[in-house]
XYZ file of C-alpha atoms in Angstrom:
599
model
C -29.267 -48.877 -43.378
C -30.500 -51.802 -45.430
C -31.485 -49.406 -48.192
C -28.420 -47.152 -47.832
C -24.699 -47.815 -47.862
C -22.382 -46.202 -45.305
C -20.903 -44.140 -48.135
C -24.309 -42.693 -48.950
C -24.943 -41.815 -45.305
C -21.568 -40.127 -44.949
C -22.029 -38.270 -48.253
C -25.464 -37.021 -47.214
C -24.107 -35.863 -43.830
C -21.244 -34.096 -45.572
C -23.675 -32.210 -47.801
C -25.626 -31.093 -44.744
C -22.450 -29.978 -42.997
C -21.330 -27.968 -46.042
C -24.534 -25.904 -45.858
C -23.778 -25.056 -42.252
C -26.235 -27.500 -40.738
C -23.900 -29.194 -38.263
C -26.709 -30.557 -36.111
C -28.454 -32.091 -39.132
C -25.234 -33.684 -40.354
C -24.560 -35.255 -36.969
C -28.172 -36.545 -36.807
C -27.785 -38.342 -40.144
C -24.714 -40.217 -38.885
C -26.300 -41.008 -35.527
C -29.405 -42.358 -37.256
C -27.177 -44.605 -39.334
C -25.493 -45.850 -36.178
C -28.844 -46.798 -34.719
C -28.987 -49.516 -37.350
C -25.241 -50.333 -37.345
C -23.760 -49.310 -33.959
C -20.470 -51.098 -34.655
C -19.739 -49.536 -38.039
C -16.225 -48.118 -37.793
C -16.558 -45.720 -40.708
C -19.725 -44.191 -39.284
C -18.238 -43.900 -35.801
C -15.148 -42.192 -37.198
C -17.279 -39.921 -39.395
C -19.276 -38.946 -36.317
C -16.049 -38.207 -34.454
C -14.823 -36.077 -37.359
C -18.100 -34.089 -37.430
C -17.947 -33.446 -33.697
C -14.311 -32.393 -34.055
C -15.182 -30.012 -36.895
C -18.021 -28.658 -34.738
C -15.597 -27.918 -31.845
C -17.307 -30.560 -29.706
C -14.175 -32.259 -28.425
C -15.947 -34.451 -25.908
C -18.376 -35.738 -28.530
C -15.415 -36.508 -30.804
C -13.579 -38.340 -28.028
C -16.669 -40.440 -27.249
C -17.092 -41.446 -30.902
C -13.374 -42.174 -31.417
C -13.313 -44.118 -28.148
C -16.104 -46.455 -29.306
C -14.349 -46.896 -32.638
C -11.055 -47.799 -30.956
C -12.820 -50.314 -28.704
C -13.707 -52.159 -31.890
C -10.274 -51.741 -33.518
C -7.433 -50.306 -31.427
C -4.987 -50.263 -34.356
C -6.514 -47.264 -36.173
C -3.578 -44.863 -36.303
C -5.535 -41.911 -37.735
C -8.161 -42.169 -34.998
C -5.514 -42.434 -32.299
C -3.828 -39.388 -33.776
C -7.041 -37.343 -33.647
C -7.599 -38.439 -30.081
C -4.041 -37.413 -29.129
C -4.445 -33.996 -30.718
C -7.714 -33.354 -28.854
C -6.182 -34.353 -25.514
C -3.181 -32.119 -26.209
C -5.447 -29.137 -26.947
C -7.309 -29.847 -23.710
C -3.945 -30.006 -21.898
C -4.731 -33.562 -20.860
C -1.179 -34.562 -21.657
C -1.174 -37.940 -19.914
C -4.043 -39.160 -22.130
C -2.342 -37.714 -25.217
C 0.793 -39.687 -24.331
C -1.221 -42.901 -24.075
C -2.519 -42.323 -27.609
C 0.948 -41.581 -29.017
C 2.375 -44.612 -27.211
C -0.245 -46.746 -28.941
C 0.614 -45.276 -32.358
C 4.316 -45.929 -31.845
C 3.634 -49.480 -30.736
C 2.030 -49.980 -34.156
C 4.653 -48.005 -36.102
C 7.820 -46.962 -34.230
C 8.911 -44.881 -37.250
C 5.835 -42.629 -37.265
C 7.575 -39.256 -37.540
C 4.635 -37.064 -36.525
C 3.859 -39.194 -33.486
C 7.523 -39.115 -32.427
C 7.721 -35.346 -32.834
C 4.414 -34.690 -31.083
C 5.191 -37.018 -28.208
C 8.565 -35.305 -27.877
C 6.772 -31.956 -27.700
C 4.581 -33.235 -24.884
C 7.592 -34.548 -22.977
C 9.175 -31.121 -23.459
C 6.084 -29.417 -21.972
C 6.357 -31.768 -19.004
C 10.067 -30.902 -18.618
C 10.963 -34.534 -19.371
C 13.687 -33.354 -21.691
C 15.690 -36.572 -21.796
C 12.662 -38.492 -23.108
C 11.864 -35.703 -25.578
C 15.420 -35.884 -26.938
C 15.059 -39.601 -27.619
C 11.857 -39.045 -29.608
C 13.361 -36.218 -31.641
C 16.397 -38.384 -32.370
C 14.209 -41.266 -33.585
C 12.128 -38.898 -35.706
C 15.302 -37.604 -37.357
C 16.487 -41.135 -38.043
C 13.104 -41.840 -39.655
C 13.583 -38.869 -41.993
C 11.692 -36.126 -40.148
C 11.974 -32.389 -40.764
C 15.560 -31.566 -39.832
C 14.986 -27.944 -38.886
C 12.210 -28.342 -36.333
C 13.605 -31.499 -34.786
C 17.123 -30.102 -34.396
C 15.688 -26.888 -32.995
C 13.620 -28.842 -30.477
C 16.685 -30.870 -29.547
C 18.540 -27.629 -28.902
C 15.841 -26.437 -26.502
C 15.903 -29.758 -24.637
C 19.692 -29.820 -24.412
C 19.670 -26.276 -23.116
C 17.185 -27.141 -20.384
C 19.277 -30.166 -19.441
C 22.282 -27.821 -19.183
C 23.958 -29.711 -22.010
C 25.070 -26.452 -23.547
C 27.694 -27.778 -25.932
C 25.131 -30.221 -27.331
C 22.558 -27.401 -27.540
C 24.934 -25.334 -29.664
C 25.437 -28.281 -31.998
C 21.665 -28.802 -32.324
C 20.967 -25.148 -33.083
C 23.717 -25.110 -35.706
C 22.210 -28.204 -37.330
C 18.828 -26.465 -37.384
C 20.381 -23.490 -39.162
C 21.807 -25.803 -41.823
C 18.216 -26.785 -42.658
C 16.782 -23.280 -42.400
C 18.997 -20.261 -41.824
C 16.248 -17.663 -42.009
C 14.648 -17.944 -38.552
C 15.933 -15.196 -36.188
C 14.789 -17.051 -33.045
C 17.253 -19.859 -33.712
C 20.092 -17.344 -33.835
C 18.833 -15.889 -30.556
C 18.797 -19.264 -28.760
C 22.172 -20.180 -30.208
C 23.762 -16.893 -29.172
C 22.323 -16.982 -25.672
C 23.781 -20.470 -25.239
C 27.163 -19.408 -26.607
C 27.146 -16.483 -24.178
C 26.566 -18.939 -21.318
C 29.559 -20.960 -22.484
C 31.704 -17.828 -22.599
C 32.127 -18.058 -26.385
C 31.318 -14.384 -26.816
C 33.050 -13.658 -30.115
C 31.318 -16.604 -31.756
C 28.016 -15.459 -30.271
C 28.511 -11.996 -31.780
C 29.111 -13.473 -35.224
C 25.868 -15.466 -35.185
C 23.902 -12.537 -33.783
C 25.094 -10.433 -36.711
C 23.705 -13.068 -39.087
C 20.379 -12.974 -37.274
C 20.289 -9.182 -37.385
C 20.756 -9.246 -41.148
C 17.415 -11.082 -41.303
C 15.713 -8.749 -38.823
C 17.736 -5.623 -37.939
C 15.137 -4.427 -35.431
C 14.872 -7.685 -33.480
C 15.100 -6.257 -29.938
C 16.128 -9.509 -28.264
C 18.943 -10.100 -30.749
C 20.126 -6.519 -30.227
C 20.082 -7.101 -26.469
C 21.933 -10.419 -26.828
C 24.559 -8.713 -28.964
C 25.036 -6.218 -26.156
C 25.485 -9.055 -23.652
C 28.213 -10.696 -25.742
C 30.022 -7.353 -26.071
C 29.603 -6.603 -22.373
C 31.339 -9.871 -21.518
C 34.167 -8.984 -23.895
C 34.577 -5.725 -21.914
C 33.622 -3.722 -25.003
C 31.440 -1.465 -22.905
C 30.782 1.402 -25.313
C 29.680 -0.965 -28.068
C 27.560 -2.957 -25.629
C 25.847 0.220 -24.458
C 25.111 1.123 -28.074
C 23.302 -2.171 -28.658
C 21.341 -1.930 -25.420
C 20.215 1.538 -26.516
C 19.225 0.161 -29.928
C 17.192 -2.576 -28.231
C 15.443 0.006 -26.046
C 14.793 2.250 -29.052
C 13.178 -0.719 -30.776
C 11.147 -1.689 -27.716
C 11.011 0.818 -24.877
C 9.459 -1.838 -22.637
C 12.258 -4.392 -22.945
C 13.149 -4.844 -19.284
C 16.168 -7.064 -20.043
C 17.910 -4.272 -21.955
C 17.542 -1.845 -19.031
C 18.914 -4.492 -16.658
C 21.932 -5.107 -18.876
C 22.549 -1.403 -19.368
C 22.552 -1.041 -15.590
C 25.164 -3.808 -15.279
C 27.434 -1.675 -17.438
C 27.194 1.238 -15.041
C 27.625 -0.364 -11.608
C 31.333 0.496 -11.411
C 31.320 3.853 -13.212
C 27.952 5.389 -12.337
C 26.134 3.335 -9.663
C 23.345 5.889 -9.174
C 22.394 5.591 -12.865
C 22.692 1.826 -12.596
C 20.143 1.863 -9.768
C 17.808 3.964 -11.922
C 17.979 1.473 -14.792
C 17.542 -1.550 -12.523
C 14.411 0.053 -11.086
C 13.180 0.792 -14.610
C 13.566 -2.892 -15.503
C 11.699 -3.948 -12.350
C 8.894 -1.447 -12.963
C 8.420 -2.895 -16.450
C 8.647 -6.473 -15.211
C 7.778 -6.610 -11.486
C 8.785 -10.260 -11.027
C 12.099 -9.901 -12.872
C 14.266 -11.845 -10.416
C 17.621 -11.160 -12.111
C 17.078 -7.399 -12.045
C 15.986 -7.532 -8.398
C 19.086 -9.515 -7.495
C 21.368 -7.203 -9.472
C 19.834 -4.132 -7.812
C 20.464 -5.688 -4.397
C 24.125 -6.382 -5.159
C 24.469 -2.850 -6.538
C 23.260 -1.409 -3.224
C 25.656 -3.678 -1.338
C 28.573 -2.802 -3.617
C 28.240 0.914 -2.770
C 27.868 0.209 0.940
C 24.147 0.992 1.120
C 23.558 -1.942 3.430
C 20.233 -0.657 4.757
C 18.586 -1.104 1.350
C 21.022 -3.762 0.191
C 20.437 -6.532 2.740
C 16.678 -6.182 2.523
C 16.754 -6.227 -1.286
C 19.153 -9.188 -1.219
C 16.418 -11.314 0.327
C 14.957 -11.547 -3.197
C 17.450 -14.324 -3.904
C 15.124 -16.770 -2.145
C 12.911 -16.522 -5.222
C 15.664 -17.549 -7.641
C 17.944 -19.952 -5.794
C 17.020 -23.619 -5.744
C 16.412 -23.797 -2.024
C 14.670 -26.578 -0.171
C 11.316 -26.116 1.557
C 11.148 -25.442 5.271
C 8.483 -26.310 7.821
C 9.140 -23.306 10.049
C 9.222 -19.551 9.311
C 12.181 -17.555 8.042
C 14.058 -15.526 10.670
C 13.702 -11.789 9.974
C 15.150 -10.139 13.081
C 16.690 -10.848 16.466
C 13.611 -9.941 18.519
C 12.625 -12.562 21.064
C 15.120 -15.220 19.946
C 16.255 -16.032 23.489
C 15.713 -19.765 23.928
C 14.598 -20.240 20.314
C 16.153 -22.884 18.056
C 17.511 -21.290 14.866
C 18.353 -23.636 11.999
C 21.094 -21.923 9.955
C 21.734 -23.542 6.603
C 24.280 -22.970 3.801
C 23.624 -21.475 0.375
C 25.592 -20.534 -2.741
C 29.346 -21.020 -2.276
C 31.729 -22.249 0.413
C 33.247 -18.785 0.740
C 29.857 -17.451 1.789
C 29.700 -19.943 4.657
C 33.212 -19.008 5.749
C 32.447 -15.292 5.625
C 29.094 -15.282 7.391
C 29.613 -17.979 10.034
C 31.002 -15.069 12.100
C 27.379 -14.314 13.024
C 26.814 -17.663 14.761
C 28.429 -16.543 18.054
C 26.248 -13.424 17.942
C 23.079 -15.554 17.770
C 24.268 -17.693 20.676
C 25.160 -14.614 22.715
C 21.538 -13.461 22.366
C 20.339 -16.729 23.853
C 19.469 -18.622 20.678
C 20.176 -22.323 20.249
C 21.837 -22.750 16.862
C 21.456 -25.773 14.633
C 24.071 -25.343 11.909
C 24.080 -27.321 8.691
C 27.627 -27.450 7.353
C 28.939 -28.624 3.957
C 31.078 -31.727 4.393
C 34.390 -30.051 3.432
C 33.822 -27.304 6.029
C 32.805 -29.486 8.990
C 36.243 -29.663 10.622
C 37.061 -25.973 10.237
C 33.587 -24.855 11.393
C 34.058 -26.844 14.591
C 36.730 -24.287 15.576
C 34.168 -21.477 15.901
C 34.528 -20.410 19.523
C 30.885 -21.093 20.328
C 28.572 -24.007 21.035
C 26.188 -25.088 18.267
C 24.557 -28.305 17.136
C 25.745 -29.640 13.803
C 22.835 -31.056 11.822
C 22.000 -32.586 8.475
C 18.636 -31.426 7.111
C 16.687 -31.614 10.389
C 13.218 -33.115 10.201
C 11.682 -30.573 12.572
C 11.946 -29.207 16.068
C 13.437 -25.798 15.293
C 11.610 -22.473 15.638
C 13.080 -20.512 12.713
C 15.290 -21.215 9.733
C 17.807 -18.770 8.315
C 20.052 -18.979 5.220
C 23.543 -18.089 6.373
C 23.739 -15.076 4.023
C 20.604 -13.588 5.578
C 22.341 -13.122 8.944
C 23.639 -9.603 8.078
C 20.025 -8.639 7.283
C 18.763 -10.205 10.513
C 21.350 -8.225 12.519
C 20.736 -5.011 10.506
C 24.436 -4.791 9.656
C 25.776 -1.544 8.199
C 29.351 -0.750 7.170
C 30.147 0.537 10.664
C 28.766 -2.509 12.487
C 30.307 -5.350 10.482
C 31.521 -7.918 13.003
C 35.168 -8.175 12.025
C 37.299 -9.909 14.622
C 40.893 -10.298 13.558
C 40.439 -14.052 13.699
C 37.355 -16.225 14.215
C 38.424 -19.622 12.822
C 41.450 -21.724 13.765
C 43.464 -24.616 12.455
C 43.926 -27.824 14.436
C 47.304 -27.961 16.262
C 48.133 -31.513 15.136
C 47.524 -30.622 11.504
C 49.596 -27.435 11.856
C 52.436 -29.555 13.183
C 52.026 -32.033 10.306
C 52.447 -29.335 7.654
C 55.243 -27.662 9.604
C 57.249 -30.845 9.111
C 56.408 -30.819 5.405
C 57.854 -27.308 5.129
C 61.081 -27.775 7.122
C 63.225 -27.057 4.055
C 61.218 -23.914 3.247
C 63.121 -21.376 5.327
C 62.494 -18.185 3.345
C 59.281 -16.174 3.516
C 56.522 -18.593 2.724
C 53.867 -17.389 0.305
C 50.819 -19.474 -0.554
C 49.115 -18.915 -3.905
C 45.730 -19.686 -5.471
C 45.109 -18.797 -9.096
C 41.762 -20.325 -10.022
C 38.275 -20.163 -8.509
C 35.998 -23.119 -7.998
C 33.771 -24.318 -10.843
C 30.035 -24.792 -10.251
C 28.735 -27.030 -13.045
C 25.111 -26.613 -11.996
C 25.200 -22.798 -12.058
C 25.834 -21.633 -15.627
C 25.156 -18.004 -14.723
C 28.411 -17.904 -12.747
C 30.592 -19.634 -15.330
C 31.746 -16.335 -16.769
C 32.381 -15.089 -13.231
C 34.574 -18.102 -12.527
C 36.522 -17.403 -15.698
C 36.935 -13.679 -15.056
C 38.103 -14.099 -11.458
C 40.758 -16.689 -12.345
C 44.270 -15.966 -13.511
C 46.718 -18.141 -15.422
C 49.504 -19.540 -13.290
C 52.134 -18.126 -15.664
C 51.301 -14.690 -14.258
C 52.836 -15.800 -10.950
C 56.184 -16.758 -12.452
C 57.863 -13.448 -11.628
C 57.237 -13.838 -7.913
C 58.856 -17.296 -7.999
C 62.111 -15.544 -8.897
C 62.047 -13.570 -5.643
C 63.711 -14.795 -2.463
C 60.596 -16.527 -1.176
C 59.222 -20.040 -0.916
C 56.062 -20.472 -2.976
C 53.490 -23.048 -1.869
C 50.413 -23.920 -3.887
C 47.081 -23.899 -2.048
C 45.274 -24.680 -5.280
C 42.771 -27.474 -5.748
C 41.088 -28.492 -8.982
C 42.183 -30.618 -11.900
C 42.424 -27.906 -14.577
C 44.503 -25.613 -12.368
C 46.885 -28.394 -11.375
C 47.375 -29.254 -15.042
C 48.756 -25.721 -15.456
C 51.187 -26.364 -12.611
C 52.420 -29.613 -14.159
C 52.853 -27.954 -17.558
C 54.834 -25.013 -16.219
C 57.108 -27.242 -14.199
C 57.731 -29.442 -17.245
C 58.696 -26.380 -19.301
C 61.096 -25.009 -16.687
C 62.516 -27.328 -14.046
C 63.908 -24.352 -12.084
C 60.422 -23.206 -11.118
C 59.955 -24.191 -7.493
C 56.295 -24.250 -6.446
C 55.558 -26.802 -3.753
C 52.317 -28.670 -4.422
C 50.696 -30.368 -1.432
C 47.208 -30.536 -2.942
C 47.004 -34.305 -2.444
C 47.076 -33.667 1.316
C 44.366 -30.986 1.312
C 41.301 -33.136 1.908
C 39.142 -30.466 3.480
C 39.388 -26.858 4.649
C 40.894 -27.775 8.009
C 43.901 -29.145 6.095
C 44.150 -25.973 4.021
C 43.831 -23.902 7.214
C 46.704 -25.811 8.852
C 48.922 -25.251 5.832
C 48.015 -21.539 5.770
C 48.998 -21.231 9.441
C 52.529 -22.245 8.396
C 52.744 -19.449 5.825
C 53.624 -15.771 6.091
C 51.337 -14.527 3.320
C 48.554 -15.809 1.079
C 48.074 -14.379 -2.416
C 44.831 -15.585 -3.941
C 42.140 -14.818 -6.455
C 38.664 -14.119 -5.083
C 37.698 -17.610 -3.994
C 36.906 -19.532 -0.816
C 40.577 -19.686 0.226
C 40.561 -15.876 0.432
C 37.742 -16.083 2.992
C 39.408 -18.916 4.882
C 42.721 -17.059 5.091
C 40.960 -13.851 6.172
C 38.944 -15.725 8.816
C 42.240 -17.160 10.152
C 43.628 -13.638 10.460
C 46.440 -14.451 8.040
C 47.952 -11.668 5.948
C 46.059 -12.088 2.679
C 46.292 -10.351 -0.693
C 43.294 -10.763 -2.971
C 43.762 -10.489 -6.738
C 40.477 -8.941 -7.746
C 38.715 -8.598 -11.095
C 37.542 -5.186 -12.339
C 33.842 -6.099 -12.042
C 34.395 -6.950 -8.417
C 32.103 -8.895 -6.121
C 29.824 -6.629 -4.071
C 31.570 -7.591 -0.824
C 34.778 -5.817 -1.909
C 32.836 -2.656 -2.949
C 32.570 -1.069 -6.381
C 34.895 1.858 -5.590
C 37.854 -0.562 -5.798
C 39.119 0.086 -2.285
C 42.276 -1.698 -1.149
C 41.090 -2.874 2.274
C 38.048 -4.721 3.567
C 35.906 -4.025 6.635
C 35.084 -7.746 6.632
C 38.687 -8.915 7.106
C 41.301 -6.706 8.843
C 44.168 -8.816 7.461
C 43.099 -8.557 3.805
C 44.531 -6.273 1.148
C 42.901 -6.010 -2.269
C 44.620 -5.538 -5.648
C 41.989 -4.775 -8.296
C 42.299 -4.637 -12.081
C 42.426 -1.079 -13.436
C 41.059 -2.336 -16.754
C 38.674 -5.268 -17.227
C 40.466 -8.535 -17.895
C 43.939 -7.076 -17.415
C 45.969 -8.979 -14.841
C 49.385 -7.686 -15.908
C 49.050 -4.420 -13.984
C 47.773 -6.228 -10.913
C 50.697 -8.643 -10.876
C 53.235 -5.853 -11.455
C 51.861 -4.055 -8.411
C 51.933 -7.294 -6.417
C 55.598 -7.918 -7.285
C 56.580 -4.402 -6.194
C 54.627 -4.649 -2.960
C 55.916 -8.156 -2.289
C 59.504 -6.962 -2.546
C 58.726 -4.190 -0.049
C 56.820 -6.616 2.153
C 59.756 -9.036 2.297
C 62.256 -6.235 2.941
C 60.192 -4.692 5.749
C 59.432 -8.005 7.421
C 63.064 -9.093 7.307
C 63.971 -5.838 9.078
C 61.307 -6.521 11.721
C 62.599 -10.054 12.265
C 66.067 -8.687 12.940
């Protein structure tokens, strides 16, 4: 080393490396380090040679010794971070990027790369902060905005995701995948026409992009433009015959017109993609919607793979064999209406000798206490039970078919004191009392059902004609957006008389007591429909065309689940006018006939 400078050593090693002699090049540097073990340039050169020789561990060792001497070497830290990232040692990579950003908080590449690591770790909020800082420091707008869109989407910040994807397109409008992500997010938000417009732009870039073709079909399907949607699903399949998603979506088109073909396409999707949870779930609901409960309930068990359910220490209940004396922990899932519908099975478990621990959502606790059976109400039991069972698995456990549905006229009751309370509230309502619900509940954490919530709801203005009849109309509606409609309509026409007692409906036992004071409930397909049916109250359900499986796809007008329920289903998707016209006619007849009976 005394006779040679570090530059000469590095140059000589480089010449060796260029001839393909990696071992010789490394030896030259190592020999130099024998004489000067703390020479940073030689240590870094050794690390670079190891890195170029695909010896990541050798590179890390050399860079590590260099950083022990000077921890502020950004380039060395960067190399170390990249190696750790390639080795999927993300925690070590983060340490390196943290060190870089301590030295220079405006290092764009470090910000972007650290954000990418956070994204891989599903720490999307932290990734967003890094992408934001990288943008402020002047980073590449396209990639950073695109990454922000992905993070926002995973955080279920869908409006923000749309904004990010649009910003990315401003920087580079020639990447089809951005259009795909944007359109899928717009579809989730129910902005289908806008989604179609952006998909068209993406298809101009790549007309045979099978996922864009499929996404276009989805947006059209949700606009009820079925023939056009089918055309795009067929185009997607023609482009890629193995695209399982297109077969699944094509099947969704056919559930109500040709269920046997729908089943064929669902099975095709599952054969192509055996762990395709959405297709499995859709196939199950298709079986249930045609009354094939034998295959339907068993297939419906697939939902345990997709729903965010907690872990259980004891096995899942599969049948009623040998349950005498066993403790069965029954827990809720999905919506409140599901609990109200399927709690009817609790007495059946008890009758067979089981001890039932029932977990009940807070708003249902009072009404569930009126089940005419003894059970123990629990909150996430620590242990001590023999089996657990989601409440919607009880029909499967009991091997229910359409002829064995337990359908007592009434299996829940309102509390007498609360009935009396609302009776006093309604003393001046002496005509036939009709309760109405026009909007379903919103589940902010379940974007897949947002479109369902929208399609099953109806604007309050559609009820105005029935307010002109000789009846008293009482609102059973909860929810801020729906009640805004009520305030607006009343402000526009002071003659409209709809009694709103929503501020007194604290839980379902209150709603039940109010319902018991009514003659009829007219409601969209929401939890109140199940409550009213479980109370045995005369109930008319306003039902969307793409009906829930429990009301059957053949659009029947009665339900084997609730003897007191009558169903009015859309003849055309999205068209409530015909439904409400039929309701008005039937309501007039209903009032006339019941007045005759009362006399």
